Structure formats: structure tokens, C-alpha cells
XYZ file of C-alpha atoms in Angstrom:
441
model
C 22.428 30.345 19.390
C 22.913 29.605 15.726
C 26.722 28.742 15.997
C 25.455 26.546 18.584
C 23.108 24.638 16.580
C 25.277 24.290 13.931
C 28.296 22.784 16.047
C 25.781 19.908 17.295
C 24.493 19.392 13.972
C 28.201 19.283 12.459
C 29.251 17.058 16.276
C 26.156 14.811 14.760
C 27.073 13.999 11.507
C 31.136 13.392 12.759
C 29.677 10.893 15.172
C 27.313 9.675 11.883
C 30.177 9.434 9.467
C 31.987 7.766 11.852
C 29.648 4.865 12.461
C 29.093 4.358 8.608
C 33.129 4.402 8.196
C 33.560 1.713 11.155
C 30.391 -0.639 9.041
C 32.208 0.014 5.646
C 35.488 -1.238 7.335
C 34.344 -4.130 9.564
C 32.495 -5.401 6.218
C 35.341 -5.437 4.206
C 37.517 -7.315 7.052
C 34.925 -9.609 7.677
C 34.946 -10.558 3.123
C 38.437 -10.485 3.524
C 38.462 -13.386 6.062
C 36.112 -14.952 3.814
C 38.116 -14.613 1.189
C 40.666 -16.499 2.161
C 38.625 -19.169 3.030
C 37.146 -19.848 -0.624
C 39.201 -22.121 -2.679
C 41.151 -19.417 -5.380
C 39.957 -16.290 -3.566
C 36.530 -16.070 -5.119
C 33.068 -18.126 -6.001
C 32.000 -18.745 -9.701
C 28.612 -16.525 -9.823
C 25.786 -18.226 -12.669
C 27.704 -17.075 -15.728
C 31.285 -17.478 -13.969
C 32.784 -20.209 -15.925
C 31.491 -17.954 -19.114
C 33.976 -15.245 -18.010
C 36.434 -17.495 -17.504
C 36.178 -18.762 -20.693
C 36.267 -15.320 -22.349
C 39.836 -14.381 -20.376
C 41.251 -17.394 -21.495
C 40.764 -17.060 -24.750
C 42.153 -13.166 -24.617
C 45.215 -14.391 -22.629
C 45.905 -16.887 -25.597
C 44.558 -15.299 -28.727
C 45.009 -11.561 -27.393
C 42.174 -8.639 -27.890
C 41.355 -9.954 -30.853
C 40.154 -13.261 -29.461
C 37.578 -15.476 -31.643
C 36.815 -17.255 -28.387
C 32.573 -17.309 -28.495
C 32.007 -16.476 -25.223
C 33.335 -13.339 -25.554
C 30.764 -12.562 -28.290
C 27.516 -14.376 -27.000
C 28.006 -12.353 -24.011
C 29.754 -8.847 -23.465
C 33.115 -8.727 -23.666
C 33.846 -5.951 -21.283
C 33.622 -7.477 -17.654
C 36.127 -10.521 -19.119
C 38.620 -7.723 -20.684
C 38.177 -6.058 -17.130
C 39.918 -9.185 -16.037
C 42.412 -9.754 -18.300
C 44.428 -6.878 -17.136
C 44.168 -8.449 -13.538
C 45.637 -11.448 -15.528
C 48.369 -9.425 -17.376
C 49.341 -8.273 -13.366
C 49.173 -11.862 -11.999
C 47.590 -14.678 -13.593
C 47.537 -16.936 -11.351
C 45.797 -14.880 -9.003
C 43.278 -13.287 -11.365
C 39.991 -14.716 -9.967
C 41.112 -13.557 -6.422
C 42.670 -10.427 -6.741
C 39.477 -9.511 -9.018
C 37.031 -10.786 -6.037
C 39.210 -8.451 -3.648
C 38.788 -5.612 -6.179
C 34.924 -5.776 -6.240
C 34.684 -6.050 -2.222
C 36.924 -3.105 -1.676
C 34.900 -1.326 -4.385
C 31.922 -1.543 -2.804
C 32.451 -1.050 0.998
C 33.752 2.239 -0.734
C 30.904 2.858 -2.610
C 28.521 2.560 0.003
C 30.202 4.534 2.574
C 30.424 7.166 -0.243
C 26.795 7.235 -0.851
C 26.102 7.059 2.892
C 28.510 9.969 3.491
C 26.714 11.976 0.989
C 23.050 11.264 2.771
C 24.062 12.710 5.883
C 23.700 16.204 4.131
C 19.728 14.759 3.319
C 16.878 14.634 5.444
C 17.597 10.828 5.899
C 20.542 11.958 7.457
C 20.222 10.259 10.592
C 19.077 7.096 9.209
C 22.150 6.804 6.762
C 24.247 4.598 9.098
C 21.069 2.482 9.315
C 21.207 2.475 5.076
C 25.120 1.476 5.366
C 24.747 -1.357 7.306
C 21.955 -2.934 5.336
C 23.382 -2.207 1.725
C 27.088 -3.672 3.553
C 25.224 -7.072 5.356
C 22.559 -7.781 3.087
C 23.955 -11.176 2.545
C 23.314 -11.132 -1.179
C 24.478 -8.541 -2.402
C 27.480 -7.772 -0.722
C 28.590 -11.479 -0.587
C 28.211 -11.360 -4.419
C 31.147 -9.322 -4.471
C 33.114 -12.623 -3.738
C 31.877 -13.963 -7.079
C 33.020 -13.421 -10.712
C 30.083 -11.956 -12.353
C 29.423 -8.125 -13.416
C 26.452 -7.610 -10.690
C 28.584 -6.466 -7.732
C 30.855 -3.911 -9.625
C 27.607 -2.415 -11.088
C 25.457 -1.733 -8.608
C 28.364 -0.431 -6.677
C 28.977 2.021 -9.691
C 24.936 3.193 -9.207
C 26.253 4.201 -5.962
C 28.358 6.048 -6.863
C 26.853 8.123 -9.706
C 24.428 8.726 -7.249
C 26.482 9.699 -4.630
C 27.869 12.262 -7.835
C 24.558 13.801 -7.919
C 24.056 14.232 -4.496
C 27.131 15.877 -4.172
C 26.212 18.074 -7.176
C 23.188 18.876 -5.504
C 24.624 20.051 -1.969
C 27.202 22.365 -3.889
C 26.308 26.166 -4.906
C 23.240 26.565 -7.032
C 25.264 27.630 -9.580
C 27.730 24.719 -9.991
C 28.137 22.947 -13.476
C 29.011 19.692 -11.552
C 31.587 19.476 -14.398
C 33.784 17.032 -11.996
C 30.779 15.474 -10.585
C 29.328 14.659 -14.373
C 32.828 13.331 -15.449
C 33.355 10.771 -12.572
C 29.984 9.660 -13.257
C 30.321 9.333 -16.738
C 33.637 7.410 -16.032
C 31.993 5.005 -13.730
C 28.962 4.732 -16.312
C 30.942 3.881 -18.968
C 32.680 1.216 -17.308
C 29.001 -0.308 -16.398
C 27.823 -0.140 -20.210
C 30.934 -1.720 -20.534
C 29.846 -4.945 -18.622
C 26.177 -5.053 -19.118
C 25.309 -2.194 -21.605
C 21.450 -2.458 -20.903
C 22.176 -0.722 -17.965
C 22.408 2.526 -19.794
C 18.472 2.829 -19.361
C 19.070 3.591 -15.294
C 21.953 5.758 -16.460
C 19.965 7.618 -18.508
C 17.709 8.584 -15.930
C 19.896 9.979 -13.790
C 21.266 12.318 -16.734
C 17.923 13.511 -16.956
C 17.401 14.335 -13.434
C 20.682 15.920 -13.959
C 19.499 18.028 -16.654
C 16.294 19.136 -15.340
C 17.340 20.045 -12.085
C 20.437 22.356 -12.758
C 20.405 25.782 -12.386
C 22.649 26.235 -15.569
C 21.374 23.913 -18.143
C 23.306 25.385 -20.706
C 26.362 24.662 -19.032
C 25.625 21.576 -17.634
C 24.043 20.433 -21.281
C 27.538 20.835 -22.732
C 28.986 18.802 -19.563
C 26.480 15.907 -20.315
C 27.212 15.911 -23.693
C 30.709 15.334 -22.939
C 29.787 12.814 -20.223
C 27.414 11.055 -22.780
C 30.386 10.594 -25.324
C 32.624 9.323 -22.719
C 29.945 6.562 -21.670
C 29.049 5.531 -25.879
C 32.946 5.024 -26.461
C 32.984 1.794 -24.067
C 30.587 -0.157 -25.851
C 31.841 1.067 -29.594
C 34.918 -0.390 -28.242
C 33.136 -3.452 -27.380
C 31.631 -3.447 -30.835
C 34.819 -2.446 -32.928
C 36.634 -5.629 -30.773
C 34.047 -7.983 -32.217
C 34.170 -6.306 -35.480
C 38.083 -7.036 -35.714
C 37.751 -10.200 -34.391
C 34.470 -11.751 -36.131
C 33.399 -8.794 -38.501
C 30.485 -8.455 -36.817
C 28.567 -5.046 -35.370
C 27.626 -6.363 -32.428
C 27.875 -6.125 -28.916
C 26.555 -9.524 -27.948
C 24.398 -12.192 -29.577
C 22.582 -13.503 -26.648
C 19.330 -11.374 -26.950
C 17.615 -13.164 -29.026
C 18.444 -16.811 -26.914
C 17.283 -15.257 -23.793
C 14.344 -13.600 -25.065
C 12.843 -17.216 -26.733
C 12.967 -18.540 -23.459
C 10.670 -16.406 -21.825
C 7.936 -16.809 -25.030
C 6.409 -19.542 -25.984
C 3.120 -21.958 -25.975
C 4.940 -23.196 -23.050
C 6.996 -20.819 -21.756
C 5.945 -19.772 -18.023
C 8.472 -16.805 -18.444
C 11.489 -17.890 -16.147
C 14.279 -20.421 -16.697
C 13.080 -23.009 -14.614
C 11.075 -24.818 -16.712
C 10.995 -27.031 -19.663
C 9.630 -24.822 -22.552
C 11.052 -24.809 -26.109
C 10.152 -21.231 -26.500
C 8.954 -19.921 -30.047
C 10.079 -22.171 -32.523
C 12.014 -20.038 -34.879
C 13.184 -19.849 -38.690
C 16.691 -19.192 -38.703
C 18.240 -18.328 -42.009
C 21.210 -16.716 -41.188
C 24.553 -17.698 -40.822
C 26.156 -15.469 -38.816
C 25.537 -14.967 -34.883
C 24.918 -11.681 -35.133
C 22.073 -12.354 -38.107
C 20.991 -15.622 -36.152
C 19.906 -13.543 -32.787
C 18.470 -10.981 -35.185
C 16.130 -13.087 -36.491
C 15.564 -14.716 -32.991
C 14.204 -11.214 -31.460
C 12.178 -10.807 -34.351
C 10.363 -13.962 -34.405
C 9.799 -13.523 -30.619
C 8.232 -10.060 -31.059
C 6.268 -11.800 -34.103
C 4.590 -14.491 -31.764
C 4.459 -11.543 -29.220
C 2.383 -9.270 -31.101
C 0.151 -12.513 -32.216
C -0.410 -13.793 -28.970
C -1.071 -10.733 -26.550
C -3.255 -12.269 -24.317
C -0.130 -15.017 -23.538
C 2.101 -11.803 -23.607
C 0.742 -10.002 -21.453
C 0.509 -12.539 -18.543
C 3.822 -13.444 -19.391
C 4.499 -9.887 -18.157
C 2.880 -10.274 -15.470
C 4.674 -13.314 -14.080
C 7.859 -12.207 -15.051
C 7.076 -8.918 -12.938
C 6.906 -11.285 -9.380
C 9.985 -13.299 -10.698
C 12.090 -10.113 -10.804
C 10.721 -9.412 -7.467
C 11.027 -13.140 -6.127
C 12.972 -14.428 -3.020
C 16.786 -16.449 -3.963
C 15.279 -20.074 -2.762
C 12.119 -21.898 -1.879
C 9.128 -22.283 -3.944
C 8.405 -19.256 -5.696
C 12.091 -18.646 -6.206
C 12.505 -17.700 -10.132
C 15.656 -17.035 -11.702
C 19.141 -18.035 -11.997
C 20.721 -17.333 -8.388
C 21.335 -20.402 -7.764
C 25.168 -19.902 -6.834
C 24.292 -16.751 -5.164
C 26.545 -17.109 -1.799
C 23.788 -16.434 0.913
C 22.553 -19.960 -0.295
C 25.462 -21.840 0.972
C 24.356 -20.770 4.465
C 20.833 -20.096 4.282
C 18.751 -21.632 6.786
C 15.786 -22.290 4.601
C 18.229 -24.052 1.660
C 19.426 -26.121 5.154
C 16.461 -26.952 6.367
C 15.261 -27.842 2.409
C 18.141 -30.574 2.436
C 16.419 -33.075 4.451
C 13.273 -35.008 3.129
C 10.707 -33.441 5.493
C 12.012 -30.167 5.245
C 11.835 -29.887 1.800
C 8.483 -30.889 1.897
C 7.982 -28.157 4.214
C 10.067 -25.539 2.465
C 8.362 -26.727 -0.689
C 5.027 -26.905 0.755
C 1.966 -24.983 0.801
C 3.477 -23.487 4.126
C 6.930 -22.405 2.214
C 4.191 -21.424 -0.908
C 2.722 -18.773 2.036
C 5.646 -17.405 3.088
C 7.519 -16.787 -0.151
C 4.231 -14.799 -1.185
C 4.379 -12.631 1.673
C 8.143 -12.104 1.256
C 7.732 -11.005 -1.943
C 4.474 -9.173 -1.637
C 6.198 -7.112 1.397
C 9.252 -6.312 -0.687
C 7.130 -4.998 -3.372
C 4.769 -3.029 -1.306
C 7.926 -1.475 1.056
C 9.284 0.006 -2.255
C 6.717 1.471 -3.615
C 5.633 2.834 0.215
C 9.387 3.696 0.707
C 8.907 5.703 -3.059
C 6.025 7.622 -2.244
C 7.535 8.595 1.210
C 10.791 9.804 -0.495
C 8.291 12.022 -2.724
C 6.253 13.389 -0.346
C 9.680 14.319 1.482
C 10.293 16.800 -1.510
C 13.278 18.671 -2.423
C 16.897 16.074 -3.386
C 14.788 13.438 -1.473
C 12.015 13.282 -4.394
C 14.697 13.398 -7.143
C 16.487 10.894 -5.237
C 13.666 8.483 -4.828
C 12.498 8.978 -8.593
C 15.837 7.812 -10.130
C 16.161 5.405 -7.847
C 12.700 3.564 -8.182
C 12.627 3.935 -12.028
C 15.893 2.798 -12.314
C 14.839 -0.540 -10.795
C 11.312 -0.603 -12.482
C 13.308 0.073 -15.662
C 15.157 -2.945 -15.077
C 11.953 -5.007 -14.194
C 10.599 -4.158 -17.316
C 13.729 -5.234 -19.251
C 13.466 -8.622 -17.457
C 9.626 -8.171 -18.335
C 10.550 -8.067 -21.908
C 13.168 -10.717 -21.936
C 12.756 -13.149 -19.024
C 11.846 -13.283 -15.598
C 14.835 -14.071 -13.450
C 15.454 -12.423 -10.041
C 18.904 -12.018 -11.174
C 18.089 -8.988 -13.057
C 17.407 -7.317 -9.657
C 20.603 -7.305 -8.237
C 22.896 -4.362 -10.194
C 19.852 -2.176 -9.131
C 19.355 -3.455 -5.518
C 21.042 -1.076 -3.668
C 18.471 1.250 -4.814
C 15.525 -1.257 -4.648
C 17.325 -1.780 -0.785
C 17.159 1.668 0.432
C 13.446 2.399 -0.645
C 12.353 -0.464 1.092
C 14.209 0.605 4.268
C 13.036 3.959 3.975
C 8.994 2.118 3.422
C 10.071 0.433 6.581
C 10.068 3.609 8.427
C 7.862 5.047 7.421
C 5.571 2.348 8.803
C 7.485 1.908 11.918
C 6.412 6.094 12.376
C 11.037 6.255 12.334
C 10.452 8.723 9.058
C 8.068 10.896 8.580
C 6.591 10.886 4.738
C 5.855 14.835 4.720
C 7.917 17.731 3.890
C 9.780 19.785 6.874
């Protein structure tokens, strides 16, 4: 009776895998057609020309490059590219497009793969298809930007862990902690503020092994592997500016979202907090900028704090209409989106725009808020891998909400960490709809 069981159960998850290998697949096809329908093989996302810049100046001044861009912003996602470049030039924007797409039909149908051993088993071709047709995010994979490669690299260090967790009780995860740590570094690498959702998952990692010891001394290794990509990043600008820095765009971002007449987002007219600057060097410059920020910060919490608060429902705000906050304007789902088509003509932007298009931008957001913390709490309640799961999943996204709550509001922010943000809300969806039941079996 017990072989029997466990042949259907193993016949179910075949016929599972097999559905979330056919969505990976026809996804990737389907970008792939697209692809070659975009002029050069890929889209310019908001800080594409940025990147662009940054290669360029690499290809012509090599590693070493004084080009700005590649110091106001991170250098890593532009040196990504330039060995695309070194490959075939010509073909660097497109070939890296077709990179990122492949990437993350991969990732998801790795994390997928790995839920079918969870109790949301049966519901993981359900996650596949939405992380693989949420227009969004997986058409952002078509544009030159570091979101797409990043959030799929969350999905696969969680994948990692999951694996980790279905193996012996006993296992280090020494392979497991490695790949992760690979794919983490190359994240920092791009965006390095995104070591605050790594971080969570090496606690989880921590806390939940059977053999801390050893899988302390793994994590430590892991944890140097991630640090060395953005020393390199620093040592690069070092040689190249004498600066130890990373970036110098902190403290520009930052005095846009504060201000006497700052509403916390980016579209809006506000100076910010007017600012002293004494120093010559970027690197001193956007020093001083983050501290005169904080300054008018700390002297103005009531503003503060309701700056907070707005910038909260801009991370969580829809890509277009009225309460749309941040800088997605190029994101690909608008070029076909029927409310930015229907906004195009004179009465339906006044509709759109509206206090009907007010309404129903609310409830959008309001509903994706409330179906991930519902979707959360369910994953909780569920117990076991589900409740680790769900916690470094949900912090990782609130962790990034409160970066954009400290910097500025801009729904942008939400996309690395939307797979994760995607999948809680599915899972609050179900739980409504009485599909999932928020209890332990």
C-alpha cells in the first residue's frame, strides 16, 4: 500500500515537473520571438543608456576606465557586459538580453522544481507560470538594466536552500552554500544593497542547520566569496579615480526624496534639502549629501516620517495611471498595456487620470499589499520549510521597501525582489479562494 502511494505521488510530481518545464520553455520561445523583433535585440530599461555609457568607456579606456558613469553608479552590471563585448561587440546589447531571458526561465523552473518537494507542491506549476508571464518582470529581461538578472539570482539561492533543506538532516549544504554564494556575489556585484535580502537567507541558513558548526565554517567561506565582488568594485574605482567607493549616487538619490518639498518619489518638482557641499571629490561630495539629508531628517521627523509613509505605497504602487510612483516608465508591459492605450487619447486620459483611475489604482495597490501579507501569514501558519520560506521571502522584500523608504519611493525598487513579493501574493490568493489551506498538515 505504501509503494503504492509513493509511485502516484512520484507519477504526480513527473506529470508536475513536466508542466513547469513545458511553461519555462514556451516562455523563453515566446522572448525569443520577441527578441528579434526589438531593434538591436534588447530595450534600454530607465538607467540603460547609463550602462551603455559605462561599457563604452571600458571598451576604450579598459578596466581602469575614468568614464563617470561607471562610478556614480556600480560598475559591476556594465563590466558584466563588457565581456559580452570582448565576445562580440556588435551584438553586446542582444546577446546580453538573450543571456538574462535564458537565465531566468531557468531560474524559475529551478525554484519551481524544488517546490514540488513542499506542501505547495501542487500549486508550483501555478507559481511558474505567473513568475514566467507576469508581463513585468519577465519582459524586463529584454532590457539592459540589473533587475532581471537579480531577482532571477533570489531564485536561485532560494531554490539552494530548499534543496539544502530536502537533503539529510545532517548535510553541511557545502555545495548548496557555494552556488549561492556564487550567485550572491554576482548580485552585490550589480546592486550591492541587495546584500540585506542575502543576508537573511544566511541567517535562516544558520539557524536552521542541524550542524551549525559545520555549516558556520561553510558560510564563512560563502560570506568571503560574496565581499570579494564589491572590494573588486571598490579597488577598480580606487585604481581608476583613487577613490574607496563603490558608487557616489547615494547621496543624489537620497536628497530627492527629502525636502520642504519633496513628496518622496521622482515625479515631482522638489529641490530636495539644500545642501553645503565642501568637498571636491565625488566620493566626499555624496558624503556630505547623506549627511545633510539625515541632518534635515532628524530635524524634521514629523515630515520624515510621512515621507515614510508615502514612500511605503510608492514601492508598492502599480507601473502606470495615477498613483503610479517611480521610474518604470520604460518598463516593457507599458508598450502594450491597455490602460497606457486607452490613456493616449484625450478622454481616456481623463478617465485613466480621473477620480475613477484614482479608485482603481488604490484598490490595486491596497490588494497587492494585503495578498502578501495574507499570503505571509498563510506560509507561517503552514510551518515547517514553508514558514522559513515565507519569512525570507517577505523580509527580503520589506527589507527592500524600507531601503526605498529611506532613500526614495520608486516602484522600481520592487522588482529584483518580486518574484518573492509574486509568490506570497499567489499563495494569499489561495488562501482566500479556500485552493490552500493556511494550517499545518
Amino acid at each position: 500500500m505504501a509503494k503504492k502511494k509513493q509511485n502516484a505521488q512520484r507519477q504526480l510530481q513527473n506529470r508536475v515537473l513536466r508542466n513547469i518545464i513545458w511553461f519555462a520553455t514556451a516562455a523563453f520561445v515566446i522572448k525569443l520571438i520577441t527578441q528579434f523583433n526589438i531593434q538591436g535585440g534588447a530595450w534600454l530599461g530607465a538607467d540603460g543608456e547609463n550602462y551603455v555609457q559605462g561599457v563604452n568607456g571600458l571598451i576604450k579606456d579598459g578596466l581602469f576606465s575614468k568614464e563617470n558613469h561607471l562610478l556614480m553608479w556600480p560598475a559591476g552590471y556594465p563590466l558584466l557586459m563588457l565581456i559580452i563585448a570582448k565576445i562580440h561587440l556588435s551584438a553586446t546589447l542582444a546577446v546580453t538580453a538573450f543571456l538574462q531571458s535564458a537565465l531566468y526561465s531557468f531560474s524559475v523552473y529551478y525554484f519551481a522544481k524544488e517546490l514540488i518537494k513542499t506542501k505547495l507542491a501542487r500549486f508550483s506549476p501555478w507559481i511558474a507560470f505567473l513568475l514566467l508571464f507576469n508581463p513585468t518582470l519577465s519582459l524586463s529581461s529584454l532590457a539592459i538594466g540589473y533587475e532581471s538578472a537579480i531577482a532571477s539570482g533570489h531564485l536561485l539561492i532560494a531554490a539552494l536552500w530548499l534543496k539544502w533543506r530536502h537533503k539529510n538532516a545532517e548535510s553541511s549544504g557545502r555545495q548548496e552554500i557555494l552556488l549561492s554564494s556564487l550567485a550572491a556575489g554576482f548580485m552585490v556585484f550589480m546592486q550591492p544593497r541587495l546584500i540585506t535580502t542575502i543576508l537573511i537567507f544566511v541567517l535562516i541558513w544558520f539557524f536552521t542547520a542541524t550542524n551549525k558548526k559545520v555549516t558556520l565554517a561553510s558560510i564563512a567561506i560563502g560570506m568571503l566569496i560574496v565581499i570579494i565582488f564589491p572590494l573588486g568594485l571598490m579597488e577598480r574605482n580606487k585604481q581608476a579615480n583613487g577613490l574607496n567607493s563603490i558608487s557616489t549616487n547615494l547621496g543624489y538619490t537620497m536628497n530627492i526624496g527629502y525636502g520642504d518639498t519633496a513628496t518622496g518619489g521622482y515625479t515631482n518638482g522638489a529641490k530636495g534639502v539644500p545642501c553645503a557641499v565642501t568637498a571636491k571629490d565625488p566620493a566626499g561630495i555624496d558624503n556630505q549629501k547623506v549627511g545633510c539629508v539625515l541632518s534635515w531628517a532628524a530635524a524634521h521627523p514629523t515630515k520624515t516620517l510621512g515621507l515614510f509613509v508615502k514612500k511605503a505605497f510608492y514601492f508598492w504602487s502599480p507601473w502606470s495611471g495615477p498613483v503610479a510612483n517611480g521610474t518604470m516608465a520604460r518598463n516593457p508591459w507599458l508598450k502594450v498595456n491597455p490602460v497606457s492605450n486607452i490613456a493616449k487619447s484625450k478622454d481616456g486620459f481623463a478617465f485613466i487620470y480621473g477620480s475613477v483611475g484614482k479608485v482603481v489604482g488604490w484598490i490595486w495597490l491596497l490588494l497587492g499589499m494585503a495578498f502578501f501579507g495574507v499570503g505571509g501569514v498563510c506560509l507561517w501558519k503552514l510551518g515547517g520549510t514553508e514558514k522559513l520560506l515565507g519569512i525570507a521571502m517577505g523580509s527580503g522584500v520589506l527589507v527592500q521597501m524600507l531601503i526605498s523608504m529611506a532613500t526614495i519611493g520608486d516602484h522600481r525598487f520592487r522588482l529584483p525582489t518580486m518574484p518573492y513579493s509574486l509568490v506570497l501574493q499567489l499563495a494569499g490568493l489561495l488562501f482566500l479562494l479556500r485552493k490552500l489551506p493556511a494550517r499545518q498538515n
